[in-house]
Amino acid sequence: QVELVESGGGWVQPGNSLRLSCVASGRYAMGWYRQRPGKEREFVASITRQGGNKYHNMSVRGRFTITRDTGTTAYLHMNNLKVEDTAVYYCAVDVANNQLRQPDYWGQGIQVTVSS
């Protein structure tokens, strides 16, 4: 069992920034997904176990950046937020692969609301 604790969500106005954090109970490939109102959960970004490679969905590329420290924490730096970024954001880990391919455990989800 891997425990994931997310933090950093909240409400911001369009164009502003927010940073999400996810602390895992071990070092794994990690990623972020989101579920926008009325839509299916979608991939946002991921980072390999050692942090050597990153992947971002085209919808957020250039605005969002995933990073990690040398331990077990991953971040999602969200810049120039748009109303359509409003969603519940979930952290995830893949315990079997160096790159996130199949999420095995999920964080509790954290609300990000972007509105005027």
Short mmCIF file of N, CA and C in Angstrom, two decimals:
data_model
loop_
_atom_site.label_atom_id
_atom_site.label_comp_id
_atom_site.label_asym_id
_atom_site.label_seq_id
_atom_site.Cartn_x
_atom_site.Cartn_y
_atom_site.Cartn_z
N GLN A 1 0.83 -1.19 0.00
CA GLN A 1 0.00 0.00 0.00
C GLN A 1 0.87 1.25 0.00
N VAL A 2 0.57 2.14 -0.92
CA VAL A 2 1.28 3.41 -1.01
C VAL A 2 0.32 4.53 -0.65
N GLU A 3 0.71 5.33 0.29
CA GLU A 3 -0.10 6.46 0.70
C GLU A 3 0.37 7.72 0.00
N LEU A 4 -0.58 8.48 -0.52
CA LEU A 4 -0.29 9.73 -1.20
C LEU A 4 -1.09 10.85 -0.55
N VAL A 5 -0.40 11.90 -0.18
CA VAL A 5 -1.04 13.03 0.46
C VAL A 5 -0.84 14.27 -0.38
N GLU A 6 -1.94 14.83 -0.85
CA GLU A 6 -1.89 16.00 -1.71
C GLU A 6 -2.18 17.27 -0.91
N SER A 7 -1.63 18.36 -1.38
CA SER A 7 -1.90 19.65 -0.77
C SER A 7 -1.66 20.75 -1.80
N GLY A 8 -2.14 21.95 -1.49
CA GLY A 8 -1.86 23.10 -2.33
C GLY A 8 -2.98 23.58 -3.22
N GLY A 9 -4.12 22.92 -3.20
CA GLY A 9 -5.22 23.35 -4.03
C GLY A 9 -5.90 24.58 -3.48
N GLY A 10 -6.90 25.04 -4.22
CA GLY A 10 -7.63 26.21 -3.77
C GLY A 10 -8.27 26.95 -4.92
N TRP A 11 -8.62 28.18 -4.67
CA TRP A 11 -9.26 29.03 -5.66
C TRP A 11 -8.32 30.14 -6.10
N VAL A 12 -8.25 30.35 -7.41
CA VAL A 12 -7.45 31.44 -7.97
C VAL A 12 -8.19 32.06 -9.14
N GLN A 13 -7.81 33.27 -9.48
CA GLN A 13 -8.38 33.94 -10.63
C GLN A 13 -7.62 33.55 -11.89
N PRO A 14 -8.27 33.61 -13.04
CA PRO A 14 -7.59 33.28 -14.30
C PRO A 14 -6.30 34.07 -14.46
N GLY A 15 -5.27 33.39 -14.95
CA GLY A 15 -3.98 34.01 -15.16
C GLY A 15 -3.02 33.86 -14.00
N ASN A 16 -3.53 33.46 -12.86
CA ASN A 16 -2.68 33.29 -11.69
C ASN A 16 -2.07 31.89 -11.63
N SER A 17 -1.29 31.65 -10.60
CA SER A 17 -0.56 30.40 -10.47
C SER A 17 -0.88 29.68 -9.18
N LEU A 18 -0.61 28.40 -9.19
CA LEU A 18 -0.84 27.56 -8.03
C LEU A 18 0.12 26.38 -8.11
N ARG A 19 0.55 25.89 -6.97
CA ARG A 19 1.42 24.72 -6.94
C ARG A 19 0.81 23.62 -6.09
N LEU A 20 0.70 22.44 -6.67
CA LEU A 20 0.22 21.28 -5.95
C LEU A 20 1.40 20.43 -5.51
N SER A 21 1.26 19.79 -4.38
CA SER A 21 2.30 18.90 -3.87
C SER A 21 1.71 17.54 -3.58
N CYS A 22 2.52 16.52 -3.74
CA CYS A 22 2.10 15.16 -3.44
C CYS A 22 3.25 14.43 -2.78
N VAL A 23 3.02 13.98 -1.57
CA VAL A 23 4.03 13.23 -0.83
C VAL A 23 3.64 11.77 -0.80
N ALA A 24 4.49 10.93 -1.34
CA ALA A 24 4.24 9.50 -1.37
C ALA A 24 5.01 8.80 -0.26
N SER A 25 4.59 7.60 0.07
CA SER A 25 5.25 6.84 1.12
C SER A 25 6.41 6.01 0.59
N GLY A 26 6.83 6.30 -0.62
CA GLY A 26 7.97 5.63 -1.23
C GLY A 26 8.36 6.35 -2.50
N ARG A 27 9.46 5.95 -3.09
CA ARG A 27 9.90 6.60 -4.32
C ARG A 27 9.45 5.78 -5.53
N TYR A 28 8.57 6.38 -6.32
CA TYR A 28 8.00 5.73 -7.49
C TYR A 28 7.86 6.74 -8.62
N ALA A 29 7.58 6.22 -9.81
CA ALA A 29 7.15 7.09 -10.89
C ALA A 29 5.84 7.74 -10.44
N MET A 30 5.70 9.02 -10.68
CA MET A 30 4.53 9.74 -10.19
C MET A 30 3.90 10.57 -11.30
N GLY A 31 2.65 10.90 -11.09
CA GLY A 31 1.96 11.70 -12.08
C GLY A 31 0.74 12.38 -11.50
N TRP A 32 0.17 13.23 -12.34
CA TRP A 32 -1.04 13.95 -11.98
C TRP A 32 -2.12 13.72 -13.02
N TYR A 33 -3.33 13.51 -12.56
CA TYR A 33 -4.51 13.42 -13.40
C TYR A 33 -5.51 14.45 -12.89
N ARG A 34 -6.50 14.73 -13.70
CA ARG A 34 -7.55 15.63 -13.24
C ARG A 34 -8.89 15.20 -13.79
N GLN A 35 -9.92 15.56 -13.08
CA GLN A 35 -11.28 15.28 -13.52
C GLN A 35 -12.06 16.58 -13.50
N ARG A 36 -12.35 17.08 -14.68
CA ARG A 36 -13.12 18.31 -14.81
C ARG A 36 -14.60 17.99 -14.69
N PRO A 37 -15.40 18.95 -14.29
CA PRO A 37 -16.83 18.71 -14.08
C PRO A 37 -17.50 18.07 -15.29
N GLY A 38 -18.14 16.95 -15.07
CA GLY A 38 -18.86 16.28 -16.13
C GLY A 38 -18.01 15.53 -17.14
N LYS A 39 -16.71 15.43 -16.88
CA LYS A 39 -15.81 14.78 -17.83
C LYS A 39 -15.07 13.61 -17.19
N GLU A 40 -14.46 12.79 -18.04
CA GLU A 40 -13.67 11.66 -17.57
C GLU A 40 -12.34 12.15 -17.01
N ARG A 41 -11.79 11.35 -16.12
CA ARG A 41 -10.48 11.66 -15.59
C ARG A 41 -9.45 11.60 -16.72
N GLU A 42 -8.56 12.57 -16.75
CA GLU A 42 -7.57 12.65 -17.81
C GLU A 42 -6.16 12.85 -17.28
N PHE A 43 -5.23 12.40 -18.05
CA PHE A 43 -3.82 12.53 -17.72
C PHE A 43 -3.38 13.98 -17.86
N VAL A 44 -2.58 14.44 -16.91
CA VAL A 44 -2.05 15.79 -16.94
C VAL A 44 -0.54 15.79 -17.17
N ALA A 45 0.18 15.08 -16.31
CA ALA A 45 1.63 15.06 -16.40
C ALA A 45 2.20 13.92 -15.58
N SER A 46 3.41 13.50 -15.90
CA SER A 46 4.08 12.47 -15.13
C SER A 46 5.57 12.69 -15.14
N ILE A 47 6.24 12.06 -14.21
CA ILE A 47 7.68 12.16 -14.10
C ILE A 47 8.23 10.81 -13.69
N THR A 48 9.37 10.45 -14.24
CA THR A 48 9.94 9.15 -13.95
C THR A 48 10.46 9.06 -12.53
N ARG A 49 10.73 7.85 -12.11
CA ARG A 49 11.14 7.61 -10.74
C ARG A 49 12.34 8.44 -10.32
N GLN A 50 13.31 8.57 -11.23
CA GLN A 50 14.51 9.34 -10.92
C GLN A 50 14.41 10.80 -11.35
N GLY A 51 13.31 11.15 -11.99
CA GLY A 51 13.11 12.53 -12.39
C GLY A 51 13.78 12.92 -13.69
N GLY A 52 14.29 11.93 -14.43
CA GLY A 52 15.02 12.23 -15.64
C GLY A 52 14.17 12.59 -16.84
N ASN A 53 12.92 12.19 -16.82
CA ASN A 53 12.03 12.46 -17.94
C ASN A 53 10.67 12.92 -17.44
N LYS A 54 10.07 13.83 -18.20
CA LYS A 54 8.76 14.38 -17.86
C LYS A 54 7.84 14.30 -19.07
N TYR A 55 6.56 14.19 -18.80
CA TYR A 55 5.56 14.13 -19.85
C TYR A 55 4.40 15.01 -19.45
N HIS A 56 3.91 15.80 -20.40
CA HIS A 56 2.80 16.71 -20.15
C HIS A 56 1.75 16.58 -21.25
N ASN A 57 0.51 16.55 -20.84
CA ASN A 57 -0.58 16.58 -21.79
C ASN A 57 -0.51 17.89 -22.58
N MET A 58 -0.83 17.82 -23.86
CA MET A 58 -0.78 19.02 -24.70
C MET A 58 -1.66 20.15 -24.18
N SER A 59 -2.71 19.79 -23.49
CA SER A 59 -3.63 20.81 -23.00
C SER A 59 -3.00 21.71 -21.94
N VAL A 60 -1.92 21.24 -21.31
CA VAL A 60 -1.29 22.03 -20.26
C VAL A 60 0.17 22.35 -20.57
N ARG A 61 0.69 21.80 -21.64
CA ARG A 61 2.09 22.01 -22.00
C ARG A 61 2.39 23.49 -22.18
N GLY A 62 3.47 23.92 -21.55
CA GLY A 62 3.84 25.32 -21.60
C GLY A 62 3.28 26.13 -20.46
N ARG A 63 2.30 25.60 -19.76
CA ARG A 63 1.71 26.28 -18.61
C ARG A 63 1.95 25.52 -17.31
N PHE A 64 1.87 24.20 -17.38
CA PHE A 64 2.08 23.36 -16.20
C PHE A 64 3.43 22.67 -16.30
N THR A 65 4.06 22.48 -15.17
CA THR A 65 5.33 21.76 -15.13
C THR A 65 5.36 20.82 -13.94
N ILE A 66 5.67 19.56 -14.20
CA ILE A 66 5.80 18.61 -13.12
C ILE A 66 7.27 18.53 -12.72
N THR A 67 7.52 18.47 -11.43
CA THR A 67 8.87 18.31 -10.90
C THR A 67 8.82 17.35 -9.73
N ARG A 68 9.99 16.96 -9.26
CA ARG A 68 10.07 16.15 -8.06
C ARG A 68 11.36 16.47 -7.36
N ASP A 69 11.41 16.16 -6.08
CA ASP A 69 12.64 16.33 -5.34
C ASP A 69 13.40 15.00 -5.36
N THR A 70 14.45 14.91 -4.59
CA THR A 70 15.26 13.69 -4.57
C THR A 70 14.65 12.61 -3.70
N GLY A 71 13.55 12.91 -3.07
CA GLY A 71 12.87 11.96 -2.21
C GLY A 71 11.60 11.43 -2.81
N THR A 72 10.48 11.71 -2.17
CA THR A 72 9.21 11.12 -2.57
C THR A 72 8.13 12.13 -2.88
N THR A 73 8.50 13.38 -3.07
CA THR A 73 7.52 14.43 -3.32
C THR A 73 7.51 14.88 -4.77
N ALA A 74 6.33 14.97 -5.34
CA ALA A 74 6.15 15.49 -6.69
C ALA A 74 5.33 16.77 -6.61
N TYR A 75 5.55 17.64 -7.56
CA TYR A 75 4.85 18.92 -7.60
C TYR A 75 4.24 19.12 -8.98
N LEU A 76 3.18 19.90 -9.00
CA LEU A 76 2.62 20.35 -10.26
C LEU A 76 2.55 21.87 -10.18
N HIS A 77 3.42 22.51 -10.93
CA HIS A 77 3.44 23.97 -10.98
C HIS A 77 2.49 24.41 -12.08
N MET A 78 1.45 25.12 -11.71
CA MET A 78 0.42 25.53 -12.65
C MET A 78 0.47 27.03 -12.83
N ASN A 79 0.78 27.46 -14.03
CA ASN A 79 0.86 28.87 -14.35
C ASN A 79 -0.20 29.25 -15.37
N ASN A 80 -0.51 30.54 -15.41
CA ASN A 80 -1.50 31.05 -16.36
C ASN A 80 -2.76 30.19 -16.37
N LEU A 81 -3.29 29.98 -15.20
CA LEU A 81 -4.46 29.11 -15.07
C LEU A 81 -5.66 29.66 -15.81
N LYS A 82 -6.41 28.75 -16.39
CA LYS A 82 -7.61 29.08 -17.14
C LYS A 82 -8.83 28.50 -16.45
N VAL A 83 -9.98 29.04 -16.77
CA VAL A 83 -11.22 28.55 -16.19
C VAL A 83 -11.38 27.06 -16.44
N GLU A 84 -11.00 26.61 -17.63
CA GLU A 84 -11.14 25.21 -17.98
C GLU A 84 -10.20 24.27 -17.22
N ASP A 85 -9.28 24.84 -16.45
CA ASP A 85 -8.40 24.03 -15.61
C ASP A 85 -9.09 23.63 -14.31
N THR A 86 -10.25 24.19 -14.06
CA THR A 86 -11.00 23.84 -12.86
C THR A 86 -11.28 22.35 -12.84
N ALA A 87 -10.86 21.68 -11.78
CA ALA A 87 -11.00 20.23 -11.71
C ALA A 87 -10.56 19.75 -10.34
N VAL A 88 -10.83 18.48 -10.10
CA VAL A 88 -10.22 17.80 -8.96
C VAL A 88 -8.95 17.16 -9.49
N TYR A 89 -7.83 17.46 -8.87
CA TYR A 89 -6.55 16.95 -9.31
C TYR A 89 -6.11 15.80 -8.41
N TYR A 90 -5.70 14.71 -9.05
CA TYR A 90 -5.29 13.51 -8.34
C TYR A 90 -3.83 13.17 -8.61
N CYS A 91 -3.11 12.89 -7.57
CA CYS A 91 -1.76 12.38 -7.68
C CYS A 91 -1.82 10.87 -7.80
N ALA A 92 -0.86 10.28 -8.52
CA ALA A 92 -0.84 8.83 -8.69
C ALA A 92 0.59 8.32 -8.77
N VAL A 93 0.77 7.05 -8.48
CA VAL A 93 2.07 6.41 -8.60
C VAL A 93 1.94 5.08 -9.33
N ASP A 94 3.02 4.70 -10.00
CA ASP A 94 3.14 3.39 -10.62
C ASP A 94 4.27 2.69 -9.89
N VAL A 95 3.94 1.65 -9.17
CA VAL A 95 4.95 1.00 -8.33
C VAL A 95 5.85 0.05 -9.10
N ALA A 96 5.46 -0.34 -10.31
CA ALA A 96 6.18 -1.37 -11.05
C ALA A 96 7.11 -0.85 -12.14
N ASN A 97 6.92 0.38 -12.57
CA ASN A 97 7.67 0.92 -13.69
C ASN A 97 8.40 2.21 -13.34
N ASN A 98 9.50 2.43 -14.02
CA ASN A 98 10.24 3.67 -13.81
C ASN A 98 9.49 4.86 -14.38
N GLN A 99 8.67 4.61 -15.37
CA GLN A 99 7.81 5.62 -15.96
C GLN A 99 6.37 5.27 -15.61
N LEU A 100 5.55 6.26 -15.35
CA LEU A 100 4.16 6.00 -15.00
C LEU A 100 3.41 5.50 -16.23
N ARG A 101 2.93 4.26 -16.16
CA ARG A 101 2.16 3.66 -17.24
C ARG A 101 0.78 3.27 -16.78
N GLN A 102 0.71 2.67 -15.61
CA GLN A 102 -0.57 2.27 -15.04
C GLN A 102 -0.62 2.73 -13.59
N PRO A 103 -1.48 3.70 -13.28
CA PRO A 103 -1.58 4.15 -11.89
C PRO A 103 -2.02 3.01 -10.97
N ASP A 104 -1.31 2.84 -9.89
CA ASP A 104 -1.63 1.79 -8.92
C ASP A 104 -2.30 2.34 -7.67
N TYR A 105 -1.94 3.54 -7.29
CA TYR A 105 -2.51 4.17 -6.11
C TYR A 105 -2.79 5.63 -6.42
N TRP A 106 -3.80 6.15 -5.74
CA TRP A 106 -4.24 7.51 -5.97
C TRP A 106 -4.25 8.33 -4.69
N GLY A 107 -3.99 9.60 -4.85
CA GLY A 107 -4.15 10.52 -3.74
C GLY A 107 -5.62 10.79 -3.52
N GLN A 108 -5.92 11.59 -2.51
CA GLN A 108 -7.31 11.82 -2.14
C GLN A 108 -8.05 12.76 -3.09
N GLY A 109 -7.31 13.45 -3.93
CA GLY A 109 -7.90 14.42 -4.82
C GLY A 109 -7.96 15.78 -4.16
N ILE A 110 -7.67 16.81 -4.92
CA ILE A 110 -7.68 18.16 -4.38
C ILE A 110 -8.32 19.10 -5.39
N GLN A 111 -9.19 19.96 -4.90
CA GLN A 111 -9.95 20.86 -5.78
C GLN A 111 -9.13 22.07 -6.17
N VAL A 112 -9.14 22.34 -7.47
CA VAL A 112 -8.57 23.58 -8.00
C VAL A 112 -9.70 24.29 -8.74
N THR A 113 -10.00 25.48 -8.30
CA THR A 113 -11.07 26.25 -8.92
C THR A 113 -10.50 27.54 -9.48
N VAL A 114 -10.72 27.76 -10.76
CA VAL A 114 -10.24 28.96 -11.43
C VAL A 114 -11.46 29.74 -11.89
N SER A 115 -11.65 30.89 -11.33
CA SER A 115 -12.80 31.72 -11.69
C SER A 115 -12.55 33.16 -11.32
N SER A 116 -13.33 34.04 -11.92
CA SER A 116 -13.23 35.47 -11.62
C SER A 116 -14.06 35.85 -10.42
#
